[in-house]
CSV table of C-alpha atoms in Angstrom, one decimal:
chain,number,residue,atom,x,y,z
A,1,UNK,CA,-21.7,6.7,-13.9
A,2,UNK,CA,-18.5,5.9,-15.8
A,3,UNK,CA,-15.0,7.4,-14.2
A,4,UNK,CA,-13.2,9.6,-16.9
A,5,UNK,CA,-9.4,9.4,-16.7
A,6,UNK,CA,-6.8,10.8,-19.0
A,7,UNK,CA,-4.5,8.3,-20.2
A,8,UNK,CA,-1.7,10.9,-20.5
A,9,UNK,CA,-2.1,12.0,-16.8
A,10,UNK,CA,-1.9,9.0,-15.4
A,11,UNK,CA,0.5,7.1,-17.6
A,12,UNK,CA,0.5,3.9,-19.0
A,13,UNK,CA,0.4,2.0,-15.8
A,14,UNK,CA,0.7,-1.6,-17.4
A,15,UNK,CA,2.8,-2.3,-20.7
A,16,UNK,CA,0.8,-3.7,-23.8
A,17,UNK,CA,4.1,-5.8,-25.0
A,18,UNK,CA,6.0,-7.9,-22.2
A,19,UNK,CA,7.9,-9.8,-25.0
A,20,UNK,CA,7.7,-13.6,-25.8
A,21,UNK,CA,10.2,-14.7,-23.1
A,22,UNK,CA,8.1,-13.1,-19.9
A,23,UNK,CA,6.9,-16.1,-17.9
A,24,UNK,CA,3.6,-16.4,-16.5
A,25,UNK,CA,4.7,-15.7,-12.6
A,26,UNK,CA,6.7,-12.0,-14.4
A,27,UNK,CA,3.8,-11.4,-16.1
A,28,UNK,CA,1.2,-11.5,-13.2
A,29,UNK,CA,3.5,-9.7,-10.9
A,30,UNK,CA,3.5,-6.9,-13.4
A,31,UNK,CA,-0.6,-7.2,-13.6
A,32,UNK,CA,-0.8,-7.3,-9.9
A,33,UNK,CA,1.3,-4.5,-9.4
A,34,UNK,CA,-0.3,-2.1,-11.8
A,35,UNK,CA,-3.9,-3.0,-10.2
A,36,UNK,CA,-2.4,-2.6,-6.8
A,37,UNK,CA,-0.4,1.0,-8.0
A,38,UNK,CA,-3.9,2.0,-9.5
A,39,UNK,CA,-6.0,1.4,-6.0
A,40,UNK,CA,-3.3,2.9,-4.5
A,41,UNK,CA,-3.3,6.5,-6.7
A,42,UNK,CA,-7.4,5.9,-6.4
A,43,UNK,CA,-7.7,5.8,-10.1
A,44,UNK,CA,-9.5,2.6,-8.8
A,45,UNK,CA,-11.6,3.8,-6.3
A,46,UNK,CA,-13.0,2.0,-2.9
A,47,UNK,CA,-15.9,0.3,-4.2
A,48,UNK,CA,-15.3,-0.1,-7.7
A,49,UNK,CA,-16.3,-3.3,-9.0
A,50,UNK,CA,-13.1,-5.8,-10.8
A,51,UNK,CA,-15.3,-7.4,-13.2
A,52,UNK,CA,-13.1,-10.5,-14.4
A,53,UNK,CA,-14.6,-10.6,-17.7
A,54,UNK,CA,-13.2,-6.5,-17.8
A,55,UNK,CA,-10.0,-7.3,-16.8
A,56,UNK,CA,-9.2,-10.5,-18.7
A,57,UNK,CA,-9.7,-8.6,-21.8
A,58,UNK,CA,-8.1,-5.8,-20.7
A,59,UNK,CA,-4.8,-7.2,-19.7
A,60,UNK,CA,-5.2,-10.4,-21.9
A,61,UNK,CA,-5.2,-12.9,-19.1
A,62,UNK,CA,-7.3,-16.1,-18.5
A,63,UNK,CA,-9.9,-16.0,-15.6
A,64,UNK,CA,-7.7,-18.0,-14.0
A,65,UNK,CA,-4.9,-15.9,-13.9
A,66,UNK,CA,-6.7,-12.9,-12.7
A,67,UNK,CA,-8.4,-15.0,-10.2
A,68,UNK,CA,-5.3,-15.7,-8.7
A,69,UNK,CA,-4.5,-12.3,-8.8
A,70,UNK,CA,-7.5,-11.0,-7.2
A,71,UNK,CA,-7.2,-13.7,-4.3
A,72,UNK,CA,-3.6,-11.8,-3.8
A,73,UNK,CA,-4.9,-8.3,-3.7
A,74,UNK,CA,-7.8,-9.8,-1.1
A,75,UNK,CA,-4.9,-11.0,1.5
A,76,UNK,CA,-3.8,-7.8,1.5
A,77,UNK,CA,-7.4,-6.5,2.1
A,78,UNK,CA,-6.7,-4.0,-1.6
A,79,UNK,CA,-9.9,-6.0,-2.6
A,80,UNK,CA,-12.8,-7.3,-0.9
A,81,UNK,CA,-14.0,-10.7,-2.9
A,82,UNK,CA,-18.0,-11.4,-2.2
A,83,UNK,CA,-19.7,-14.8,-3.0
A,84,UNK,CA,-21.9,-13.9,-6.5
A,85,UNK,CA,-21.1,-10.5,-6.5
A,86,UNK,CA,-17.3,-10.7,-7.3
A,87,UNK,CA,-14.4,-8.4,-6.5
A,88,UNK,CA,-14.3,-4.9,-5.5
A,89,UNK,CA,-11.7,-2.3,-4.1
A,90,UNK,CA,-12.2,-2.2,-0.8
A,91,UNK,CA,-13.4,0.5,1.1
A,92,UNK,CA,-12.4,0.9,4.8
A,93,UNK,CA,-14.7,2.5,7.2
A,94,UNK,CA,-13.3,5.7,9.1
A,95,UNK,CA,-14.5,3.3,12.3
A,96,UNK,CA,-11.9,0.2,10.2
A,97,UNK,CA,-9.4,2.7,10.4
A,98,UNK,CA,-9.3,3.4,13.7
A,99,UNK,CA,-9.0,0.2,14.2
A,100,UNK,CA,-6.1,-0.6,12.1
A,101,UNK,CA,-4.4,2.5,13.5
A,102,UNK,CA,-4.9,1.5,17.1
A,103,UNK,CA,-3.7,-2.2,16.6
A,104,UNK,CA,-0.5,-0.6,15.1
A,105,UNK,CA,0.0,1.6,18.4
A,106,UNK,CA,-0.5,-1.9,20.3
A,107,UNK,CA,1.9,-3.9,18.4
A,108,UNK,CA,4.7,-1.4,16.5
A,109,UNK,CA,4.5,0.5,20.0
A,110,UNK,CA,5.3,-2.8,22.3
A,111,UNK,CA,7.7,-3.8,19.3
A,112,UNK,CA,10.7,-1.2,19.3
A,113,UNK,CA,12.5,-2.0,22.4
A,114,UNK,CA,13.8,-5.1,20.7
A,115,UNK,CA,14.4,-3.7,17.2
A,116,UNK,CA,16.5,-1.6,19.6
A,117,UNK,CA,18.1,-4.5,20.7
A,118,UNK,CA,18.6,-6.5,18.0
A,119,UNK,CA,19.5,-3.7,15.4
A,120,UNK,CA,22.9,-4.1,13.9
A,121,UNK,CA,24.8,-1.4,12.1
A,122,UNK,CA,24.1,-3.5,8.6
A,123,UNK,CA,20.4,-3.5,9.5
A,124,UNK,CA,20.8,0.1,10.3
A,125,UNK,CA,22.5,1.2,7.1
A,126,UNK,CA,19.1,-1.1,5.5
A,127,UNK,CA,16.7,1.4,7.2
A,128,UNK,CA,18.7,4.6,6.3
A,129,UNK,CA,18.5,3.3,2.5
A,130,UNK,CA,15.1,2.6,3.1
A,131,UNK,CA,14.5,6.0,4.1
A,132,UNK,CA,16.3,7.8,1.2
A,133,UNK,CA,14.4,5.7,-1.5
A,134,UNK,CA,10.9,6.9,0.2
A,135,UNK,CA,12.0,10.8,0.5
A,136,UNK,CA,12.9,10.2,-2.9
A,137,UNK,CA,9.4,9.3,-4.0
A,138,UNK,CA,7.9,12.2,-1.5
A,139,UNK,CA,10.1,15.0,-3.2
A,140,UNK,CA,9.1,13.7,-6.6
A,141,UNK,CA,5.4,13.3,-6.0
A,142,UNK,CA,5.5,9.9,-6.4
A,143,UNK,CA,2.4,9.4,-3.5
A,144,UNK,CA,2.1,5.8,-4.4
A,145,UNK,CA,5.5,4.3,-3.9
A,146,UNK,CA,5.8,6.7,-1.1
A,147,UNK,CA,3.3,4.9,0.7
A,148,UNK,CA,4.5,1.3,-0.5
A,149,UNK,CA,7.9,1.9,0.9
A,150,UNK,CA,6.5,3.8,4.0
A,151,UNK,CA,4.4,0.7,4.3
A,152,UNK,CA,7.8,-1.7,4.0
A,153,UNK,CA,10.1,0.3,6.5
A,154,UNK,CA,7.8,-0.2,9.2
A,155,UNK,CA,7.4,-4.0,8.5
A,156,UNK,CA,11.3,-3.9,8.3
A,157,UNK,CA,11.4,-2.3,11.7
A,158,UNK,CA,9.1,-4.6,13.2
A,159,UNK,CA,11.0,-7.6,12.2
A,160,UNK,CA,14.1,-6.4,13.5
A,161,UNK,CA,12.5,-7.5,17.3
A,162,UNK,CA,13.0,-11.5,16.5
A,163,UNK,CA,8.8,-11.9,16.4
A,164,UNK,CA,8.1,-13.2,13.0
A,165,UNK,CA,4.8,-13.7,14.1
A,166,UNK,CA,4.2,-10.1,15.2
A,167,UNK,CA,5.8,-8.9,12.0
A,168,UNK,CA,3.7,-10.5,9.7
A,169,UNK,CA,0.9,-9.2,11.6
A,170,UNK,CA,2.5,-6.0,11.1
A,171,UNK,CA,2.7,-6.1,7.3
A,172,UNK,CA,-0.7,-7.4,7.1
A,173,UNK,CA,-1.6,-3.7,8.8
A,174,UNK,CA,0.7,-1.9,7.0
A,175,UNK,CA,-1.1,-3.5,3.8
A,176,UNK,CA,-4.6,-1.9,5.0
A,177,UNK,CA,-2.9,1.2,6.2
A,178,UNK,CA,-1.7,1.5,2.6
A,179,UNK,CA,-5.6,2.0,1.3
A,180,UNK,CA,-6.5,4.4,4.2
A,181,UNK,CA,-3.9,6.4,3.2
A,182,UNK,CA,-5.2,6.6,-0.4
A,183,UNK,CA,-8.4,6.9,0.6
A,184,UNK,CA,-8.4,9.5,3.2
A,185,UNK,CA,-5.0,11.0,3.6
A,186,UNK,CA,-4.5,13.9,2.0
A,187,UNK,CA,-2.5,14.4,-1.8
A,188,UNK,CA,0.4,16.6,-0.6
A,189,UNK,CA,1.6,14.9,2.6
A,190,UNK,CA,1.5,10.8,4.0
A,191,UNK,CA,0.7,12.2,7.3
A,192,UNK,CA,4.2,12.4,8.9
A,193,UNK,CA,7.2,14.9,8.5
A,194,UNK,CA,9.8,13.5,6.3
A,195,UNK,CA,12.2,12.9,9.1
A,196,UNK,CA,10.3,10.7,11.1
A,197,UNK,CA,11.6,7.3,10.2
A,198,UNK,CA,15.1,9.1,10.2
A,199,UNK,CA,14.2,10.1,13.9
A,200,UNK,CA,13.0,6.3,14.5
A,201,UNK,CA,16.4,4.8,13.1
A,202,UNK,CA,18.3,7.0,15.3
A,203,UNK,CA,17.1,5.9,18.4
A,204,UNK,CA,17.4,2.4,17.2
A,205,UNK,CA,21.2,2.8,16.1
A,206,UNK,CA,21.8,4.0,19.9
A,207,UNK,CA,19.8,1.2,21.2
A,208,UNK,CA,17.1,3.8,22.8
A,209,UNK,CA,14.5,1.5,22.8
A,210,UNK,CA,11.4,3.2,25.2
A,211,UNK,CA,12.5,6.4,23.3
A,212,UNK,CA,11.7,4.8,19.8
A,213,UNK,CA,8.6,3.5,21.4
A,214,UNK,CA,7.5,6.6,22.8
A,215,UNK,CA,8.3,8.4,18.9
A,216,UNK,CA,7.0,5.3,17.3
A,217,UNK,CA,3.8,6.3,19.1
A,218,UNK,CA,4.0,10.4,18.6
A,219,UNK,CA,4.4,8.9,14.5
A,220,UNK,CA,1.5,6.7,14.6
A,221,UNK,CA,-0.7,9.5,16.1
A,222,UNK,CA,0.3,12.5,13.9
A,223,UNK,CA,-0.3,9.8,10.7
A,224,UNK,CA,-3.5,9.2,12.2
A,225,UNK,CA,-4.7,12.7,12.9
A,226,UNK,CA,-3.8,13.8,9.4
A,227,UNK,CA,-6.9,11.7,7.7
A,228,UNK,CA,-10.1,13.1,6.8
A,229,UNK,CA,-12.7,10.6,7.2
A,230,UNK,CA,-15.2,11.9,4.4
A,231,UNK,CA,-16.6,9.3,2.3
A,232,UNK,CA,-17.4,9.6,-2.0
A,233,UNK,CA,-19.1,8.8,-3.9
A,234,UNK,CA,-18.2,5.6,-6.2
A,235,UNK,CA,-17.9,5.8,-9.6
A,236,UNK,CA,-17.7,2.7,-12.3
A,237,UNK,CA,-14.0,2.6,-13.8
A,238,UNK,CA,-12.8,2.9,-17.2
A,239,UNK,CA,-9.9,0.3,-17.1
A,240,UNK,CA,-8.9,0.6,-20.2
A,241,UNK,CA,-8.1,4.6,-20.0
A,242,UNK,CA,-6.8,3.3,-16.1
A,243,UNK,CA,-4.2,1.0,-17.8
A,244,UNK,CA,-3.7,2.9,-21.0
A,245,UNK,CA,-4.3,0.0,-23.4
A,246,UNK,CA,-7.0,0.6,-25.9
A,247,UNK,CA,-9.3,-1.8,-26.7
């Protein structure tokens, strides 16, 4: 069963025309993004098969190119790459989820008494900036970036404790937590009031460390508790309507 879309409502995600003086690393960051914007908004949805032949024509890349690309998205667990099958979104069990939301507790939890400690005002005044740019996106319905930069402010606050190590993991989360909140968060909210992270940056900037771990935990759990673990069905996509280019 083939996914109808209309072009004009979802816009055109990727542009036809990059000019002659985009090089190849511009160009597939623009590809990689409007794949990963289009899982993101579900106009992709978990399950749905990246045939390479589709999207080489499509965006007019080599195999190669999209390859790479593909390989990307799979790091970040956006796609799920299968030995003679290909890739395909991915599509995170509710159990996955759990999973992904508990290890956050463990880590961002344990992680905010030394963001506390090592926050500066400068790294501060990053967060609050942070913050603005992804209230932005909420108040224009922008659910997408809103996640994205949800998604980078807590990788931001997680390397403010010195762990690179831990951080990375934390991104790597954030990353997954991006497609269960596509998948099964709801359209009108991310899970979390708007103030949250502005709560979280306060009791950073005042070096209240156990009280941003305790919120950091209260956050975690009301995200958590907003998803609605129902599965659907999976349709085939139509990338060229997805990515408004016509064949």
């Amino acid at each position: 069963m083939e996914q109808k879309l209309s072009v004009s409502s979802i816009g055109k995600a990727y542009p036809k025309r990059l000019g002659k003086n985009v090089d190849g690393a511009e160009r597939h960051e623009v590809i990689y993004r409007s794949i990963s914007d289009a899982i993101i908004k579900q106009q992709l949805h978990p399950g749905a098969r990246l045939r390479e032949d589709a999207l080489t024509e499509v965006f007019n890349i080599s195999r190669t190119g999209i390859r790479t690309i593909l390989q990307r998205l799979a790091m970040e667990q956006l796609v799920t790459i299968t030995p003679r099958r290909g890739a395909s979104v991915t599509r995170p069990t509710a159990a996955e989820a759990r999973d992904v939301f508990a290890a956050r507790k463990m880590v961002e939890c344990g992680l905010m008494p030394e963001a506390a400690l090592h926050a500066t005002p400068q790294d501060v005044t990053e967060l609050r900036e942070m913050a603005k740019h992804e209230h932005k996106a909420l108040n224009a319905g922008e659910r997408s970036s809103a996640i994205k930069l949800s998604a980078a402010f807590h990788e931001r606050l997680a390397q403010l404790s010195g762990n690179a190590t831990l951080a990375a993991f934390v991104g790597q989360l954030c990353s997954r937590s991006s497609l269960i909140l596509a998948v099964y968060g709801s359209a009108g909210n991310l899970g979390c009031e708007s103030h949250d992270h502005d709560d979280l940056i306060d009791y950073l900037a005042a070096g209240e460390g156990e009280k941003a771990k305790a919120f950091m935990l209260h956050h975690l759990n009301e995200i958590e508790s907003s998803l609605s673990f129902l599965e659907e069905e999976a349709f085939a996509p139509d990338l060229h309507q997805i990515f408004g280019i016509t064949p």
